[in-house]
Structure formats: structure tokens, C-alpha cells
Coordinates of C-alpha atoms (C1' of nucleotides) in Angstrom, one line a residue:
Chain J
M1 CA -40.6 89.3 -101.4
T2 CA -40.5 88.9 -97.6
T3 CA -37.2 88.8 -95.7
A4 CA -38.0 85.2 -94.6
A5 CA -38.6 84.1 -98.2
L6 CA -35.4 85.7 -99.5
L7 CA -33.3 84.3 -96.7
K8 CA -34.7 80.9 -97.3
E9 CA -34.1 81.1 -101.0
R10 CA -30.4 82.1 -100.6
Y11 CA -29.4 80.3 -97.4
E12 CA -31.8 77.5 -96.9
Y13 CA -29.2 74.8 -97.4
I14 CA -26.6 76.6 -95.4
F15 CA -28.1 77.5 -92.1
E16 CA -30.0 75.2 -89.8
E17 CA -33.6 76.2 -89.1
A18 CA -33.2 77.6 -85.6
L19 CA -30.5 79.9 -86.9
Q20 CA -32.6 81.0 -89.9
R21 CA -35.3 82.1 -87.4
E22 CA -32.8 84.0 -85.3
I23 CA -31.4 85.8 -88.4
I24 CA -34.8 86.9 -89.4
E25 CA -35.5 88.1 -85.9
V26 CA -32.4 90.3 -85.5
G27 CA -31.4 91.0 -89.1
Q28 CA -32.3 94.4 -90.4
L29 CA -33.3 94.3 -94.1
R30 CA -31.7 97.0 -96.1
K31 CA -31.9 97.9 -99.8
I32 CA -29.1 100.0 -101.2
A33 CA -28.8 101.6 -104.6
K34 CA -25.9 101.0 -106.9
G35 CA -22.7 103.0 -106.2
M36 CA -23.5 103.8 -102.5
P37 CA -20.6 103.8 -100.0
M38 CA -21.3 101.3 -97.2
I39 CA -18.2 101.3 -95.1
D40 CA -15.2 103.5 -95.3
I41 CA -11.7 103.0 -93.9
G42 CA -11.6 104.0 -90.3
D43 CA -15.3 103.4 -89.7
T44 CA -16.3 101.5 -86.6
I45 CA -18.2 98.4 -87.5
T46 CA -21.4 97.6 -85.7
H47 CA -23.0 95.2 -88.1
M48 CA -22.1 92.4 -90.5
P49 CA -23.7 92.2 -93.9
L50 CA -25.4 89.1 -95.3
V51 CA -25.9 89.6 -99.0
L52 CA -29.3 88.5 -100.2
N53 CA -29.2 90.1 -103.6
G54 CA -26.8 92.2 -105.7
A55 CA -23.0 92.7 -105.2
I56 CA -20.6 94.7 -103.2
R57 CA -17.0 95.7 -104.1
V58 CA -14.5 95.6 -101.2
M59 CA -11.4 97.7 -101.6
Q60 CA -8.3 98.7 -99.8
E61 CA -6.0 101.7 -100.2
D62 CA -2.3 101.9 -100.3
E63 CA -0.1 104.7 -98.9
N64 CA -0.5 106.8 -102.0
E65 CA -4.3 106.6 -101.8
N66 CA -4.6 104.2 -104.7
E67 CA -7.6 102.0 -104.3
Y68 CA -7.4 98.4 -105.3
L69 CA -10.1 95.8 -105.4
L70 CA -9.8 93.0 -102.8
Y71 CA -12.9 91.0 -103.8
Y72 CA -16.6 91.2 -104.6
L73 CA -19.3 90.0 -102.3
E74 CA -22.2 88.3 -104.0
I75 CA -25.4 86.5 -103.1
G76 CA -24.8 84.2 -100.2
D77 CA -21.6 85.9 -99.2
S78 CA -20.5 87.7 -96.1
C79 CA -17.5 89.9 -95.5
A80 CA -14.5 88.2 -94.0
M81 CA -12.8 91.5 -93.3
T82 CA -15.8 92.6 -91.3
M83 CA -15.8 89.4 -89.3
T84 CA -12.3 90.0 -88.0
C85 CA -12.9 93.7 -87.5
C86 CA -15.9 92.8 -85.3
M87 CA -13.9 90.9 -82.7
G88 CA -12.5 93.5 -80.4
G89 CA -14.3 96.4 -81.9
K90 CA -11.6 97.2 -84.4
R91 CA -12.0 99.8 -87.1
S92 CA -12.5 99.0 -90.7
T93 CA -9.4 98.7 -92.9
I94 CA -11.5 98.5 -96.0
R95 CA -13.9 100.5 -98.1
A96 CA -17.1 98.9 -99.4
I97 CA -19.3 100.2 -102.2
T98 CA -22.3 98.6 -103.8
E99 CA -21.5 97.4 -107.3
T100 CA -25.2 96.9 -108.2
D101 CA -28.5 97.5 -106.4
T102 CA -28.2 95.4 -103.4
V103 CA -30.4 93.8 -100.7
L104 CA -28.8 92.7 -97.5
L105 CA -29.4 91.8 -93.9
M106 CA -27.5 93.6 -91.3
I107 CA -26.5 91.4 -88.4
P108 CA -25.4 93.1 -85.1
I109 CA -21.9 91.9 -84.4
H110 CA -22.5 90.6 -80.9
K111 CA -24.8 88.0 -82.5
M112 CA -22.0 86.8 -84.6
E113 CA -20.0 85.6 -81.6
E114 CA -23.0 84.2 -79.9
W115 CA -23.8 82.1 -83.0
L116 CA -20.3 81.0 -83.4
V117 CA -20.7 79.1 -80.2
K118 CA -24.3 78.1 -80.7
Y119 CA -24.6 76.9 -84.3
R120 CA -22.4 74.5 -86.2
S121 CA -23.8 75.8 -89.5
W122 CA -22.7 79.3 -88.6
R123 CA -19.2 78.1 -87.9
V124 CA -19.0 76.3 -91.2
F125 CA -20.3 79.4 -93.0
V126 CA -17.8 81.7 -91.4
F127 CA -14.9 79.4 -92.2
E128 CA -16.0 78.8 -95.8
S129 CA -16.6 82.4 -96.3
Y130 CA -13.0 83.1 -95.1
D131 CA -11.6 80.5 -97.3
S132 CA -13.3 81.7 -100.5
R133 CA -12.4 85.4 -99.7
M134 CA -8.8 84.3 -99.1
N135 CA -8.7 82.5 -102.4
E136 CA -10.1 85.5 -104.2
M137 CA -7.5 87.7 -102.7
L138 CA -4.7 85.3 -103.6
E139 CA -6.0 85.4 -107.1
A140 CA -6.0 89.1 -107.1
I141 CA -2.4 89.3 -105.9
D142 CA -1.3 86.7 -108.4
I143 CA -2.7 88.5 -111.3
V144 CA -1.1 91.8 -110.2
V145 CA 2.3 90.3 -109.6
F146 CA 2.6 87.7 -112.3
H147 CA 0.4 88.9 -115.1
N148 CA 0.6 91.8 -117.6
M149 CA -1.9 94.5 -117.8
E150 CA -3.7 92.9 -120.7
D151 CA -4.6 89.8 -118.6
R152 CA -5.5 92.0 -115.6
L153 CA -7.8 94.1 -117.8
Y154 CA -9.5 91.0 -119.2
K155 CA -10.0 89.5 -115.8
Y156 CA -11.3 92.8 -114.5
L157 CA -13.9 93.0 -117.3
K158 CA -15.0 89.4 -116.8
D159 CA -15.3 89.8 -113.1
K160 CA -17.2 93.0 -113.4
A161 CA -19.6 91.5 -115.9
M162 CA -20.0 88.4 -113.8
V163 CA -21.1 90.2 -110.6
A164 CA -23.5 92.4 -112.6
H165 CA -25.0 89.4 -114.4
N166 CA -24.6 91.4 -117.5
P167 CA -21.9 91.0 -120.2
I168 CA -22.5 94.5 -121.4
L169 CA -20.6 97.0 -119.2
S170 CA -21.4 100.7 -119.2
I171 CA -18.0 102.1 -118.5
T172 CA -15.4 104.4 -120.1
H173 CA -11.8 103.6 -120.7
Y174 CA -10.9 106.3 -118.3
Q175 CA -13.0 104.7 -115.5
I176 CA -11.3 101.4 -116.1
A177 CA -7.9 103.0 -116.1
T178 CA -8.7 104.6 -112.7
E179 CA -9.8 101.3 -111.2
L180 CA -6.7 99.5 -112.4
N181 CA -4.4 102.4 -111.4
T182 CA -3.1 102.9 -114.9
S183 CA -3.6 105.5 -117.6
R184 CA -6.4 105.9 -120.1
V185 CA -4.1 105.5 -123.1
V186 CA -2.9 102.2 -121.9
I187 CA -6.4 100.9 -121.5
S188 CA -7.5 102.1 -124.9
R189 CA -4.6 100.3 -126.5
L190 CA -5.3 97.1 -124.7
I191 CA -9.0 97.3 -125.3
K192 CA -8.1 97.4 -129.0
K193 CA -6.1 94.3 -128.7
L194 CA -8.9 92.4 -126.9
L195 CA -11.2 93.7 -129.7
L196 CA -8.9 92.3 -132.4
D197 CA -8.8 89.0 -130.5
K198 CA -12.6 88.9 -130.6
K199 CA -12.7 88.7 -126.8
I200 CA -14.8 91.8 -126.5
E201 CA -16.9 94.3 -128.5
T202 CA -16.9 98.0 -127.8
N203 CA -19.0 101.1 -128.3
R204 CA -18.7 104.5 -126.7
N205 CA -19.1 104.1 -123.0
Q206 CA -19.6 100.4 -123.4
V207 CA -17.7 97.1 -123.4
T208 CA -19.2 93.7 -124.0
V209 CA -17.5 90.6 -122.8
L210 CA -18.1 88.1 -125.5
A211 CA -17.2 85.0 -123.3
L212 CA -20.1 85.8 -121.1
M213 CA -22.7 86.4 -123.8
P214 CA -25.6 84.0 -123.7
K215 CA -25.5 82.2 -127.1
Chain X
dA1 C1' -23.1 125.1 -134.9
dC2 C1' -20.3 124.8 -131.1
dA3 C1' -18.4 122.9 -126.9
dT4 C1' -17.4 118.9 -124.3
dT5 C1' -16.2 114.4 -123.5
dA6 C1' -14.5 109.8 -125.2
dA7 C1' -11.4 107.3 -127.7
dG8 C1' -7.4 106.6 -131.2
dT9 C1' -2.4 107.2 -132.4
dG10 C1' 2.6 108.2 -133.0
dA11 C1' 6.6 109.4 -130.7
dT12 C1' 9.4 109.3 -126.6
dT13 C1' 11.2 107.6 -122.3
Chain N
dA1 C1' 3.7 100.6 -119.3
dA2 C1' 3.6 105.7 -118.8
dT3 C1' 3.3 110.2 -120.6
dC4 C1' 2.8 113.9 -124.0
dA5 C1' 0.8 115.9 -127.7
dC6 C1' -2.4 115.8 -131.0
dT7 C1' -6.4 113.9 -133.9
dT8 C1' -10.9 112.1 -134.6
dA9 C1' -15.4 110.7 -133.3
dA10 C1' -19.6 110.9 -130.6
dT11 C1' -22.7 113.4 -127.9
dG12 C1' -25.0 117.2 -125.4
dT13 C1' -26.8 122.1 -125.6

DNA sequence: ACATTAAGTGATT
DNA sequence: AATCACTTAATGT
């Protein structure tokens, strides 16, 4: 599919036509395989991603180098953290890795500011993007602070299956434990609970989220 | 058949 | 919820 067609499909109702044309003109189309690092902490940001397909996980690191998930970027999203970083040539405070095979348009950051003045639809997009990212982060904080590990695990599995558009996750208990900053034993026990509650099914290297199974 | 890796479990803090 | 120590099960060579 052409860049124009993809953009139209994903953003047709979001951006006014003149803006769509400009995006196609300056945006560089990039296809990135699953699991590729895109931005690391400390990197200088030159472009802003517009996700056409796939998903990206955005993480931050605490003082002990524990990574934690901030939010996912999906089709039609852009990165709020990048937007602020852009202004004033700041460095990235986040790390971004593709969660699935991903297609995106890279927009040079100077265009961002230009469009902010020029296009109403761009302003709306930026603010809405901010708003939804903010809400996702609040949700992420909420579940860490107020919920137990079992709830966290279940949400983690659901979110992961959701962005992959696949209820069957190929993942080990150990990998899950690492991402939730806990131990493998804890995850194994909680996985068993979810299994008994009929919320998931499991096999070696595999977890299926039943709530997301197509009937 | 053997080694390696993933997952399950009881006991302790 | 974390850690230890150990077992059992699945998979690769």
C-alpha cells in the first residue's frame, strides 16, 4: 500500500487535506521489525513518529535501572513524550521499542511547531494525543499503587494481547516477571490462579487471554 | 539418552 | 510478595 493510502486510511478524519498532503511530503515512511529499539534514554530527538500500523511500547527507567511501561502507541497515535522533548531540543527521557512489526511516518520536529500554528486539526490531534497518553499513564500509576500483583498481571496480559491483536501471547513466566519487576515464582503462582478462575489458558511459552478470544 | 530451559511447589521471611 | 531450594515437565541436540 502507498504512503498516501495508508495515511488516508488511518488519519483521514483527523487531519485536514492540506495537512495530509504536507505529511506525505515530509514524512519518511519506515517499516520496523518487532522488538527493535527505536529511541533510548538520552537520545536526541529529531523526528516524531506517526504510527500507521503496529504498536510501540514506551518505557521509563527508575534509579535502579528497572524498566516500567508508560504506555503503548498504537495505530493513529503519536508520542506525547516526544512532542515535549522536541521543543527546545531536549533529550529523550524514555525508551521505545517496537512491540509488533510496525509501520510509521517520521516527521521532522521543526514541522511539528510549524503545523501547530498552521493547522487546527494538528493542534487538536496533539492535545488529544496528550490527553489519552496522560490517562494511560494515570491508569498505569493507579494499578501499581492501588492494586495487587494479580490485577496488575491480568491487566498486563490483556493490554499486551490487545496491542498485538492476538489473545495468544508467546511469552514465558520469566519474561513476564521481568517486565513487571517481580520474580518468576510469583508470576507462576498468579498465573495458576488466573487459570483456575478461567481467565486464561496456558501452555509452555504461551498464555491465552480468554476475555479477548473471538467467540 | 542427556542437557537445558520452563514451570510447579513447600517452606521461610 | 520475595527468596530459596528442590521437583517435574517439555524441548532441543
